[in-house]
Amino acid sequence: METIYTAEALSTGAGRDGHVRTTDGRVDLDLAVPTEMGGSGQGSNPEQLFAAGYAACFHSALQMVARASRADITDSSVGARVGIGRQGEGFGLEVTLEVVLPHVPAEQARALMEQAHQVCPYSNATRGNIDVVLELGEA
């Protein structure tokens, strides 16, 4: 791979109850363990950050494959749900991506989703490591 961009972030404090900041300062957040996991919930968490990144990245991949197919993806959206839970001795993640393509027939929309899933860097990074479910949502 020829790297064209590298993001850098630093975690300080107590990990999930700490602070994260990117070197350019565009992300600068306090973190908190979610209440569902016994924490205060008074900050963001890694799963929210992962969900935001995956949703945006998948949406870009979807736009790329849609352009090649000349599909009208006006008013499209991608939502990501990232779940965390016990898995063996540690923890694991699961992801559901909900894609809304209001101007594309369902069969074509599913094909575009699958194509995007093949080219999205987040999908490529997670493939074979965590469950990723693609859902076609309604507008």
mmCIF file of N, CA and C in Angstrom:
data_model
loop_
_atom_site.group_PDB
_atom_site.id
_atom_site.type_symbol
_atom_site.label_atom_id
_atom_site.label_comp_id
_atom_site.label_asym_id
_atom_site.label_seq_id
_atom_site.Cartn_x
_atom_site.Cartn_y
_atom_site.Cartn_z
ATOM 1 N N MET A 1 0.848 -1.177 0.000
ATOM 2 C CA MET A 1 0.000 0.000 0.000
ATOM 3 C C MET A 1 0.890 1.235 0.000
ATOM 4 N N GLU A 2 0.521 2.211 -0.790
ATOM 5 C CA GLU A 2 1.203 3.498 -0.786
ATOM 6 C C GLU A 2 0.355 4.458 0.048
ATOM 7 N N THR A 3 0.836 4.812 1.233
ATOM 8 C CA THR A 3 0.084 5.670 2.147
ATOM 9 C C THR A 3 -0.005 7.085 1.581
ATOM 10 N N ILE A 4 -1.222 7.642 1.552
ATOM 11 C CA ILE A 4 -1.405 9.008 1.066
ATOM 12 C C ILE A 4 -1.829 9.966 2.175
ATOM 13 N N TYR A 5 -2.234 9.424 3.316
ATOM 14 C CA TYR A 5 -2.611 10.256 4.466
ATOM 15 C C TYR A 5 -2.483 9.409 5.709
ATOM 16 N N THR A 6 -2.036 10.019 6.791
ATOM 17 C CA THR A 6 -1.952 9.348 8.079
ATOM 18 C C THR A 6 -2.590 10.235 9.137
ATOM 19 N N ALA A 7 -3.558 9.701 9.860
ATOM 20 C CA ALA A 7 -4.163 10.403 10.989
ATOM 21 C C ALA A 7 -3.411 9.992 12.245
ATOM 22 N N GLU A 8 -3.243 10.936 13.146
ATOM 23 C CA GLU A 8 -2.571 10.638 14.409
ATOM 24 C C GLU A 8 -3.420 11.133 15.568
ATOM 25 N N ALA A 9 -3.540 10.302 16.588
ATOM 26 C CA ALA A 9 -4.291 10.667 17.785
ATOM 27 C C ALA A 9 -3.560 10.135 18.999
ATOM 28 N N LEU A 10 -3.765 10.791 20.119
ATOM 29 C CA LEU A 10 -3.142 10.402 21.376
ATOM 30 C C LEU A 10 -4.226 10.260 22.435
ATOM 31 N N SER A 11 -4.181 9.150 23.157
ATOM 32 C CA SER A 11 -5.079 8.914 24.282
ATOM 33 C C SER A 11 -4.294 9.152 25.563
ATOM 34 N N THR A 12 -4.874 9.950 26.460
ATOM 35 C CA THR A 12 -4.237 10.219 27.755
ATOM 36 C C THR A 12 -5.252 9.968 28.863
ATOM 37 N N GLY A 13 -4.782 9.926 30.079
ATOM 38 C CA GLY A 13 -5.685 9.701 31.207
ATOM 39 C C GLY A 13 -5.913 8.230 31.427
ATOM 40 N N ALA A 14 -7.168 7.873 31.622
ATOM 41 C CA ALA A 14 -7.514 6.502 31.994
ATOM 42 C C ALA A 14 -8.197 5.751 30.853
ATOM 43 N N GLY A 15 -7.654 5.813 29.641
ATOM 44 C CA GLY A 15 -8.222 5.068 28.524
ATOM 45 C C GLY A 15 -9.645 5.468 28.222
ATOM 46 N N ARG A 16 -10.591 4.583 28.492
ATOM 47 C CA ARG A 16 -11.998 4.862 28.209
ATOM 48 C C ARG A 16 -12.568 5.978 29.089
ATOM 49 N N ASP A 17 -11.894 6.315 30.160
ATOM 50 C CA ASP A 17 -12.285 7.459 31.000
ATOM 51 C C ASP A 17 -11.219 8.542 30.913
ATOM 52 N N GLY A 18 -10.646 8.700 29.741
ATOM 53 C CA GLY A 18 -9.565 9.658 29.548
ATOM 54 C C GLY A 18 -9.913 10.732 28.541
ATOM 55 N N HIS A 19 -8.950 11.011 27.681
ATOM 56 C CA HIS A 19 -9.088 12.082 26.704
ATOM 57 C C HIS A 19 -8.396 11.642 25.420
ATOM 58 N N VAL A 20 -8.962 12.008 24.291
ATOM 59 C CA VAL A 20 -8.316 11.770 23.002
ATOM 60 C C VAL A 20 -8.210 13.088 22.253
ATOM 61 N N ARG A 21 -7.117 13.199 21.513
ATOM 62 C CA ARG A 21 -6.888 14.406 20.731
ATOM 63 C C ARG A 21 -6.063 14.030 19.517
ATOM 64 N N THR A 22 -6.477 14.538 18.363
ATOM 65 C CA THR A 22 -5.667 14.347 17.172
ATOM 66 C C THR A 22 -4.569 15.399 17.157
ATOM 67 N N THR A 23 -3.491 15.101 16.438
ATOM 68 C CA THR A 23 -2.358 16.025 16.418
ATOM 69 C C THR A 23 -2.734 17.375 15.820
ATOM 70 N N ASP A 24 -3.735 17.422 14.935
ATOM 71 C CA ASP A 24 -4.150 18.703 14.363
ATOM 72 C C ASP A 24 -5.215 19.402 15.213
ATOM 73 N N GLY A 25 -5.674 18.758 16.295
ATOM 74 C CA GLY A 25 -6.639 19.360 17.212
ATOM 75 C C GLY A 25 -8.077 19.335 16.737
ATOM 76 N N ARG A 26 -8.351 18.758 15.579
ATOM 77 C CA ARG A 26 -9.730 18.747 15.080
ATOM 78 C C ARG A 26 -10.634 17.826 15.893
ATOM 79 N N VAL A 27 -10.076 16.783 16.460
ATOM 80 C CA VAL A 27 -10.797 15.941 17.411
ATOM 81 C C VAL A 27 -10.124 16.141 18.757
ATOM 82 N N ASP A 28 -10.893 16.538 19.740
ATOM 83 C CA ASP A 28 -10.361 16.844 21.070
ATOM 84 C C ASP A 28 -11.493 16.568 22.061
ATOM 85 N N LEU A 29 -11.557 15.321 22.566
ATOM 86 C CA LEU A 29 -12.727 14.871 23.317
ATOM 87 C C LEU A 29 -12.379 14.207 24.640
ATOM 88 N N ASP A 30 -13.214 14.462 25.633
ATOM 89 C CA ASP A 30 -13.183 13.670 26.846
ATOM 90 C C ASP A 30 -13.948 12.383 26.582
ATOM 91 N N LEU A 31 -13.457 11.298 27.145
ATOM 92 C CA LEU A 31 -14.096 10.004 26.996
ATOM 93 C C LEU A 31 -14.684 9.552 28.322
ATOM 94 N N ALA A 32 -15.703 8.728 28.236
ATOM 95 C CA ALA A 32 -16.300 8.148 29.433
ATOM 96 C C ALA A 32 -16.891 6.790 29.077
ATOM 97 N N VAL A 33 -16.771 5.869 29.972
ATOM 98 C CA VAL A 33 -17.388 4.559 29.795
ATOM 99 C C VAL A 33 -18.903 4.753 29.756
ATOM 100 N N PRO A 34 -19.612 4.116 28.798
ATOM 101 C CA PRO A 34 -21.070 4.236 28.734
ATOM 102 C C PRO A 34 -21.729 3.714 30.018
ATOM 103 N N THR A 35 -22.876 4.262 30.333
ATOM 104 C CA THR A 35 -23.592 3.824 31.531
ATOM 105 C C THR A 35 -23.923 2.335 31.456
ATOM 106 N N GLU A 36 -24.182 1.827 30.238
ATOM 107 C CA GLU A 36 -24.510 0.412 30.056
ATOM 108 C C GLU A 36 -23.351 -0.498 30.448
ATOM 109 N N MET A 37 -22.154 0.070 30.506
ATOM 110 C CA MET A 37 -20.966 -0.696 30.879
ATOM 111 C C MET A 37 -20.463 -0.300 32.270
ATOM 112 N N GLY A 38 -21.310 0.423 33.018
ATOM 113 C CA GLY A 38 -20.972 0.767 34.380
ATOM 114 C C GLY A 38 -20.274 2.104 34.569
ATOM 115 N N GLY A 39 -20.215 2.889 33.520
ATOM 116 C CA GLY A 39 -19.542 4.181 33.611
ATOM 117 C C GLY A 39 -20.509 5.333 33.767
ATOM 118 N N SER A 40 -19.942 6.539 33.725
ATOM 119 C CA SER A 40 -20.751 7.744 33.892
ATOM 120 C C SER A 40 -21.501 8.135 32.622
ATOM 121 N N GLY A 41 -20.971 7.758 31.465
ATOM 122 C CA GLY A 41 -21.592 8.154 30.209
ATOM 123 C C GLY A 41 -21.445 9.634 29.906
ATOM 124 N N GLN A 42 -20.593 10.334 30.651
ATOM 125 C CA GLN A 42 -20.459 11.778 30.525
ATOM 126 C C GLN A 42 -19.407 12.210 29.500
ATOM 127 N N GLY A 43 -19.191 11.404 28.500
ATOM 128 C CA GLY A 43 -18.271 11.747 27.419
ATOM 129 C C GLY A 43 -18.519 10.818 26.261
ATOM 130 N N SER A 44 -17.761 11.017 25.212
ATOM 131 C CA SER A 44 -17.866 10.119 24.067
ATOM 132 C C SER A 44 -17.174 8.806 24.412
ATOM 133 N N ASN A 45 -17.192 7.862 23.474
ATOM 134 C CA ASN A 45 -16.503 6.589 23.698
ATOM 135 C C ASN A 45 -15.966 6.066 22.375
ATOM 136 N N PRO A 46 -15.027 5.135 22.422
ATOM 137 C CA PRO A 46 -14.422 4.639 21.185
ATOM 138 C C PRO A 46 -15.427 4.058 20.189
ATOM 139 N N GLU A 47 -16.494 3.443 20.673
ATOM 140 C CA GLU A 47 -17.477 2.860 19.761
ATOM 141 C C GLU A 47 -18.213 3.946 18.975
ATOM 142 N N GLN A 48 -18.510 5.071 19.623
ATOM 143 C CA GLN A 48 -19.137 6.187 18.904
ATOM 144 C C GLN A 48 -18.197 6.734 17.830
ATOM 145 N N LEU A 49 -16.933 6.857 18.170
ATOM 146 C CA LEU A 49 -15.963 7.367 17.204
ATOM 147 C C LEU A 49 -15.811 6.404 16.030
ATOM 148 N N PHE A 50 -15.783 5.105 16.318
ATOM 149 C CA PHE A 50 -15.683 4.102 15.273
ATOM 150 C C PHE A 50 -16.923 4.136 14.381
ATOM 151 N N ALA A 51 -18.103 4.259 14.997
ATOM 152 C CA ALA A 51 -19.357 4.323 14.231
ATOM 153 C C ALA A 51 -19.361 5.527 13.300
ATOM 154 N N ALA A 52 -18.940 6.678 13.795
ATOM 155 C CA ALA A 52 -18.909 7.891 12.966
ATOM 156 C C ALA A 52 -17.937 7.722 11.803
ATOM 157 N N GLY A 53 -16.759 7.184 12.083
ATOM 158 C CA GLY A 53 -15.771 6.984 11.036
ATOM 159 C C GLY A 53 -16.232 5.988 9.995
ATOM 160 N N TYR A 54 -16.796 4.873 10.441
ATOM 161 C CA TYR A 54 -17.243 3.832 9.507
ATOM 162 C C TYR A 54 -18.387 4.357 8.646
ATOM 163 N N ALA A 55 -19.344 5.061 9.250
ATOM 164 C CA ALA A 55 -20.480 5.599 8.491
ATOM 165 C C ALA A 55 -19.995 6.546 7.393
ATOM 166 N N ALA A 56 -19.100 7.449 7.735
ATOM 167 C CA ALA A 56 -18.598 8.422 6.758
ATOM 168 C C ALA A 56 -17.784 7.740 5.664
ATOM 169 N N CYS A 57 -16.932 6.804 6.047
ATOM 170 C CA CYS A 57 -16.096 6.109 5.082
ATOM 171 C C CYS A 57 -16.948 5.266 4.127
ATOM 172 N N PHE A 58 -17.922 4.538 4.667
ATOM 173 C CA PHE A 58 -18.783 3.706 3.830
ATOM 174 C C PHE A 58 -19.616 4.574 2.894
ATOM 175 N N HIS A 59 -20.066 5.729 3.379
ATOM 176 C CA HIS A 59 -20.854 6.631 2.542
ATOM 177 C C HIS A 59 -20.013 7.117 1.361
ATOM 178 N N SER A 60 -18.750 7.415 1.610
ATOM 179 C CA SER A 60 -17.856 7.827 0.519
ATOM 180 C C SER A 60 -17.656 6.698 -0.486
ATOM 181 N N ALA A 61 -17.468 5.479 0.009
ATOM 182 C CA ALA A 61 -17.318 4.327 -0.887
ATOM 183 C C ALA A 61 -18.585 4.125 -1.709
ATOM 184 N N LEU A 62 -19.732 4.303 -1.074
ATOM 185 C CA LEU A 62 -21.011 4.165 -1.758
ATOM 186 C C LEU A 62 -21.147 5.210 -2.862
ATOM 187 N N GLN A 63 -20.745 6.439 -2.572
ATOM 188 C CA GLN A 63 -20.802 7.498 -3.577
ATOM 189 C C GLN A 63 -19.894 7.175 -4.760
ATOM 190 N N MET A 64 -18.734 6.606 -4.489
ATOM 191 C CA MET A 64 -17.800 6.258 -5.551
ATOM 192 C C MET A 64 -18.394 5.196 -6.479
ATOM 193 N N VAL A 65 -18.937 4.123 -5.904
ATOM 194 C CA VAL A 65 -19.487 3.058 -6.758
ATOM 195 C C VAL A 65 -20.769 3.525 -7.445
ATOM 196 N N ALA A 66 -21.525 4.403 -6.811
ATOM 197 C CA ALA A 66 -22.751 4.920 -7.423
ATOM 198 C C ALA A 66 -22.425 5.790 -8.634
ATOM 199 N N ARG A 67 -21.381 6.595 -8.526
ATOM 200 C CA ARG A 67 -20.973 7.414 -9.670
ATOM 201 C C ARG A 67 -20.639 6.530 -10.873
ATOM 202 N N ALA A 68 -19.896 5.464 -10.612
ATOM 203 C CA ALA A 68 -19.512 4.550 -11.689
ATOM 204 C C ALA A 68 -20.738 3.888 -12.319
ATOM 205 N N SER A 69 -21.794 3.693 -11.534
ATOM 206 C CA SER A 69 -23.023 3.066 -12.039
ATOM 207 C C SER A 69 -24.046 4.092 -12.520
ATOM 208 N N ARG A 70 -23.710 5.365 -12.357
ATOM 209 C CA ARG A 70 -24.619 6.462 -12.708
ATOM 210 C C ARG A 70 -25.943 6.374 -11.930
ATOM 211 N N ALA A 71 -25.851 5.902 -10.703
ATOM 212 C CA ALA A 71 -27.042 5.807 -9.847
ATOM 213 C C ALA A 71 -27.276 7.138 -9.150
ATOM 214 N N ASP A 72 -28.529 7.494 -8.974
ATOM 215 C CA ASP A 72 -28.907 8.731 -8.298
ATOM 216 C C ASP A 72 -28.961 8.486 -6.789
ATOM 217 N N ILE A 73 -27.928 8.905 -6.095
ATOM 218 C CA ILE A 73 -27.924 8.697 -4.641
ATOM 219 C C ILE A 73 -28.146 10.000 -3.881
ATOM 220 N N THR A 74 -28.844 10.925 -4.537
ATOM 221 C CA THR A 74 -29.253 12.152 -3.866
ATOM 222 C C THR A 74 -30.020 11.782 -2.598
ATOM 223 N N ASP A 75 -29.782 12.513 -1.531
ATOM 224 C CA ASP A 75 -30.457 12.306 -0.241
ATOM 225 C C ASP A 75 -30.110 10.973 0.415
ATOM 226 N N SER A 76 -28.995 10.364 0.027
ATOM 227 C CA SER A 76 -28.581 9.102 0.633
ATOM 228 C C SER A 76 -28.011 9.343 2.024
ATOM 229 N N SER A 77 -27.982 8.280 2.819
ATOM 230 C CA SER A 77 -27.366 8.349 4.141
ATOM 231 C C SER A 77 -26.873 6.960 4.534
ATOM 232 N N VAL A 78 -25.903 6.964 5.435
ATOM 233 C CA VAL A 78 -25.400 5.720 6.007
ATOM 234 C C VAL A 78 -25.336 5.904 7.518
ATOM 235 N N GLY A 79 -26.008 5.038 8.226
ATOM 236 C CA GLY A 79 -25.940 5.026 9.681
ATOM 237 C C GLY A 79 -25.160 3.802 10.132
ATOM 238 N N ALA A 80 -24.364 3.958 11.167
ATOM 239 C CA ALA A 80 -23.587 2.831 11.692
ATOM 240 C C ALA A 80 -23.932 2.622 13.159
ATOM 241 N N ARG A 81 -24.174 1.366 13.506
ATOM 242 C CA ARG A 81 -24.370 0.981 14.906
ATOM 243 C C ARG A 81 -23.232 0.039 15.261
ATOM 244 N N VAL A 82 -22.479 0.388 16.277
ATOM 245 C CA VAL A 82 -21.352 -0.438 16.720
ATOM 246 C C VAL A 82 -21.676 -0.970 18.103
ATOM 247 N N GLY A 83 -21.730 -2.284 18.217
ATOM 248 C CA GLY A 83 -21.985 -2.924 19.502
ATOM 249 C C GLY A 83 -20.703 -3.501 20.062
ATOM 250 N N ILE A 84 -20.591 -3.504 21.367
ATOM 251 C CA ILE A 84 -19.452 -4.103 22.056
ATOM 252 C C ILE A 84 -19.998 -5.074 23.092
ATOM 253 N N GLY A 85 -19.330 -6.181 23.252
ATOM 254 C CA GLY A 85 -19.768 -7.155 24.239
ATOM 255 C C GLY A 85 -18.678 -8.165 24.535
ATOM 256 N N ARG A 86 -18.913 -8.938 25.551
ATOM 257 C CA ARG A 86 -17.946 -9.977 25.924
ATOM 258 C C ARG A 86 -17.817 -11.005 24.815
ATOM 259 N N GLN A 87 -16.583 -11.412 24.572
ATOM 260 C CA GLN A 87 -16.296 -12.420 23.562
ATOM 261 C C GLN A 87 -15.084 -13.210 24.046
ATOM 262 N N GLY A 88 -15.331 -14.438 24.443
ATOM 263 C CA GLY A 88 -14.237 -15.237 24.985
ATOM 264 C C GLY A 88 -13.690 -14.598 26.251
ATOM 265 N N GLU A 89 -12.389 -14.450 26.297
ATOM 266 C CA GLU A 89 -11.726 -13.856 27.466
ATOM 267 C C GLU A 89 -11.751 -12.331 27.443
ATOM 268 N N GLY A 90 -12.102 -11.753 26.310
ATOM 269 C CA GLY A 90 -12.070 -10.297 26.179
ATOM 270 C C GLY A 90 -13.387 -9.744 25.681
ATOM 271 N N PHE A 91 -13.271 -8.795 24.766
ATOM 272 C CA PHE A 91 -14.441 -8.132 24.203
ATOM 273 C C PHE A 91 -14.370 -8.178 22.689
ATOM 274 N N GLY A 92 -15.523 -8.077 22.058
ATOM 275 C CA GLY A 92 -15.603 -8.040 20.610
ATOM 276 C C GLY A 92 -16.567 -6.955 20.160
ATOM 277 N N LEU A 93 -16.519 -6.670 18.878
ATOM 278 C CA LEU A 93 -17.385 -5.657 18.286
ATOM 279 C C LEU A 93 -18.264 -6.289 17.219
ATOM 280 N N GLU A 94 -19.384 -5.623 16.952
ATOM 281 C CA GLU A 94 -20.238 -5.957 15.822
ATOM 282 C C GLU A 94 -20.730 -4.647 15.232
ATOM 283 N N VAL A 95 -20.973 -4.654 13.930
ATOM 284 C CA VAL A 95 -21.384 -3.430 13.242
ATOM 285 C C VAL A 95 -22.594 -3.719 12.364
ATOM 286 N N THR A 96 -23.538 -2.793 12.373
ATOM 287 C CA THR A 96 -24.632 -2.793 11.415
ATOM 288 C C THR A 96 -24.585 -1.465 10.679
ATOM 289 N N LEU A 97 -24.547 -1.542 9.351
ATOM 290 C CA LEU A 97 -24.590 -0.346 8.518
ATOM 291 C C LEU A 97 -25.962 -0.277 7.867
ATOM 292 N N GLU A 98 -26.675 0.814 8.104
ATOM 293 C CA GLU A 98 -27.989 1.006 7.497
ATOM 294 C C GLU A 98 -27.856 2.060 6.406
ATOM 295 N N VAL A 99 -28.126 1.640 5.176
ATOM 296 C CA VAL A 99 -27.977 2.502 4.013
ATOM 297 C C VAL A 99 -29.354 2.897 3.503
ATOM 298 N N VAL A 100 -29.546 4.186 3.281
ATOM 299 C CA VAL A 100 -30.795 4.699 2.729
ATOM 300 C C VAL A 100 -30.478 5.318 1.370
ATOM 301 N N LEU A 101 -31.113 4.769 0.338
ATOM 302 C CA LEU A 101 -30.948 5.250 -1.044
ATOM 303 C C LEU A 101 -32.347 5.473 -1.627
ATOM 304 N N PRO A 102 -32.962 6.631 -1.341
ATOM 305 C CA PRO A 102 -34.371 6.823 -1.683
ATOM 306 C C PRO A 102 -34.692 6.819 -3.176
ATOM 307 N N HIS A 103 -33.697 7.057 -4.038
ATOM 308 C CA HIS A 103 -33.972 7.156 -5.467
ATOM 309 C C HIS A 103 -33.438 5.958 -6.255
ATOM 310 N N VAL A 104 -33.115 4.873 -5.546
ATOM 311 C CA VAL A 104 -32.532 3.699 -6.191
ATOM 312 C C VAL A 104 -33.414 2.490 -5.889
ATOM 313 N N PRO A 105 -33.778 1.710 -6.913
ATOM 314 C CA PRO A 105 -34.567 0.493 -6.666
ATOM 315 C C PRO A 105 -33.817 -0.445 -5.715
ATOM 316 N N ALA A 106 -34.564 -1.198 -4.917
ATOM 317 C CA ALA A 106 -33.981 -2.023 -3.851
ATOM 318 C C ALA A 106 -32.904 -2.977 -4.353
ATOM 319 N N GLU A 107 -33.132 -3.653 -5.457
ATOM 320 C CA GLU A 107 -32.145 -4.616 -5.955
ATOM 321 C C GLU A 107 -30.838 -3.922 -6.334
ATOM 322 N N GLN A 108 -30.938 -2.778 -6.992
ATOM 323 C CA GLN A 108 -29.745 -2.019 -7.362
ATOM 324 C C GLN A 108 -29.063 -1.462 -6.105
ATOM 325 N N ALA A 109 -29.859 -1.026 -5.140
ATOM 326 C CA ALA A 109 -29.303 -0.486 -3.892
ATOM 327 C C ALA A 109 -28.491 -1.558 -3.166
ATOM 328 N N ARG A 110 -29.013 -2.760 -3.107
ATOM 329 C CA ARG A 110 -28.279 -3.856 -2.448
ATOM 330 C C ARG A 110 -26.965 -4.146 -3.180
ATOM 331 N N ALA A 111 -26.999 -4.106 -4.506
ATOM 332 C CA ALA A 111 -25.772 -4.331 -5.283
ATOM 333 C C ALA A 111 -24.747 -3.227 -5.006
ATOM 334 N N LEU A 112 -25.204 -1.984 -4.936
ATOM 335 C CA LEU A 112 -24.298 -0.869 -4.634
ATOM 336 C C LEU A 112 -23.704 -1.011 -3.235
ATOM 337 N N MET A 113 -24.529 -1.443 -2.275
ATOM 338 C CA MET A 113 -24.038 -1.651 -0.915
ATOM 339 C C MET A 113 -22.936 -2.704 -0.903
ATOM 340 N N GLU A 114 -23.153 -3.795 -1.598
ATOM 341 C CA GLU A 114 -22.147 -4.868 -1.645
ATOM 342 C C GLU A 114 -20.863 -4.393 -2.316
ATOM 343 N N GLN A 115 -21.001 -3.608 -3.394
ATOM 344 C CA GLN A 115 -19.819 -3.068 -4.068
ATOM 345 C C GLN A 115 -19.058 -2.130 -3.140
ATOM 346 N N ALA A 116 -19.784 -1.278 -2.435
ATOM 347 C CA ALA A 116 -19.142 -0.352 -1.497
ATOM 348 C C ALA A 116 -18.432 -1.116 -0.384
ATOM 349 N N HIS A 117 -19.029 -2.214 0.041
ATOM 350 C CA HIS A 117 -18.450 -3.040 1.103
ATOM 351 C C HIS A 117 -17.117 -3.660 0.665
ATOM 352 N N GLN A 118 -16.940 -3.827 -0.633
ATOM 353 C CA GLN A 118 -15.682 -4.384 -1.146
ATOM 354 C C GLN A 118 -14.573 -3.344 -1.240
ATOM 355 N N VAL A 119 -14.926 -2.070 -1.380
ATOM 356 C CA VAL A 119 -13.891 -1.043 -1.564
ATOM 357 C C VAL A 119 -13.674 -0.152 -0.339
ATOM 358 N N CYS A 120 -14.596 -0.147 0.606
ATOM 359 C CA CYS A 120 -14.465 0.700 1.800
ATOM 360 C C CYS A 120 -13.292 0.228 2.655
ATOM 361 N N PRO A 121 -12.365 1.117 3.008
ATOM 362 C CA PRO A 121 -11.231 0.727 3.846
ATOM 363 C C PRO A 121 -11.632 0.161 5.209
ATOM 364 N N TYR A 122 -12.699 0.683 5.815
ATOM 365 C CA TYR A 122 -13.152 0.146 7.104
ATOM 366 C C TYR A 122 -13.676 -1.275 6.920
ATOM 367 N N SER A 123 -14.422 -1.506 5.838
ATOM 368 C CA SER A 123 -14.920 -2.856 5.564
ATOM 369 C C SER A 123 -13.765 -3.810 5.323
ATOM 370 N N ASN A 124 -12.769 -3.359 4.601
ATOM 371 C CA ASN A 124 -11.608 -4.212 4.345
ATOM 372 C C ASN A 124 -10.841 -4.503 5.627
ATOM 373 N N ALA A 125 -10.777 -3.542 6.524
ATOM 374 C CA ALA A 125 -10.057 -3.742 7.787
ATOM 375 C C ALA A 125 -10.795 -4.693 8.726
ATOM 376 N N THR A 126 -12.120 -4.679 8.660
ATOM 377 C CA THR A 126 -12.907 -5.497 9.596
ATOM 378 C C THR A 126 -13.263 -6.867 9.034
ATOM 379 N N ARG A 127 -13.165 -7.036 7.716
ATOM 380 C CA ARG A 127 -13.601 -8.283 7.072
ATOM 381 C C ARG A 127 -12.895 -9.484 7.697
ATOM 382 N N GLY A 128 -13.705 -10.456 8.153
ATOM 383 C CA GLY A 128 -13.168 -11.659 8.753
ATOM 384 C C GLY A 128 -12.819 -11.496 10.227
ATOM 385 N N ASN A 129 -12.918 -10.280 10.746
ATOM 386 C CA ASN A 129 -12.574 -10.018 12.145
ATOM 387 C C ASN A 129 -13.793 -9.765 13.023
ATOM 388 N N ILE A 130 -14.785 -9.070 12.480
ATOM 389 C CA ILE A 130 -16.015 -8.795 13.219
ATOM 390 C C ILE A 130 -17.193 -8.958 12.268
ATOM 391 N N ASP A 131 -18.366 -9.173 12.842
ATOM 392 C CA ASP A 131 -19.578 -9.269 12.036
ATOM 393 C C ASP A 131 -19.993 -7.875 11.590
ATOM 394 N N VAL A 132 -20.201 -7.723 10.285
ATOM 395 C CA VAL A 132 -20.714 -6.477 9.717
ATOM 396 C C VAL A 132 -21.959 -6.833 8.917
ATOM 397 N N VAL A 133 -23.086 -6.246 9.295
ATOM 398 C CA VAL A 133 -24.359 -6.502 8.640
ATOM 399 C C VAL A 133 -24.727 -5.259 7.833
ATOM 400 N N LEU A 134 -25.113 -5.474 6.572
ATOM 401 C CA LEU A 134 -25.585 -4.386 5.724
ATOM 402 C C LEU A 134 -27.096 -4.434 5.660
ATOM 403 N N GLU A 135 -27.739 -3.324 5.989
ATOM 404 C CA GLU A 135 -29.200 -3.236 5.936
ATOM 405 C C GLU A 135 -29.607 -2.134 4.993
ATOM 406 N N LEU A 136 -30.633 -2.381 4.204
ATOM 407 C CA LEU A 136 -31.198 -1.351 3.358
ATOM 408 C C LEU A 136 -32.354 -0.709 4.108
ATOM 409 N N GLY A 137 -32.181 0.544 4.450
ATOM 410 C CA GLY A 137 -33.210 1.275 5.193
ATOM 411 C C GLY A 137 -34.187 1.952 4.253
ATOM 412 N N GLU A 138 -35.229 2.505 4.817
ATOM 413 C CA GLU A 138 -36.237 3.215 4.048
ATOM 414 C C GLU A 138 -36.105 4.703 4.278
ATOM 415 N N ALA A 139 -36.384 5.466 3.217
ATOM 416 C CA ALA A 139 -36.281 6.923 3.304
ATOM 417 C C ALA A 139 -37.375 7.508 4.163
#
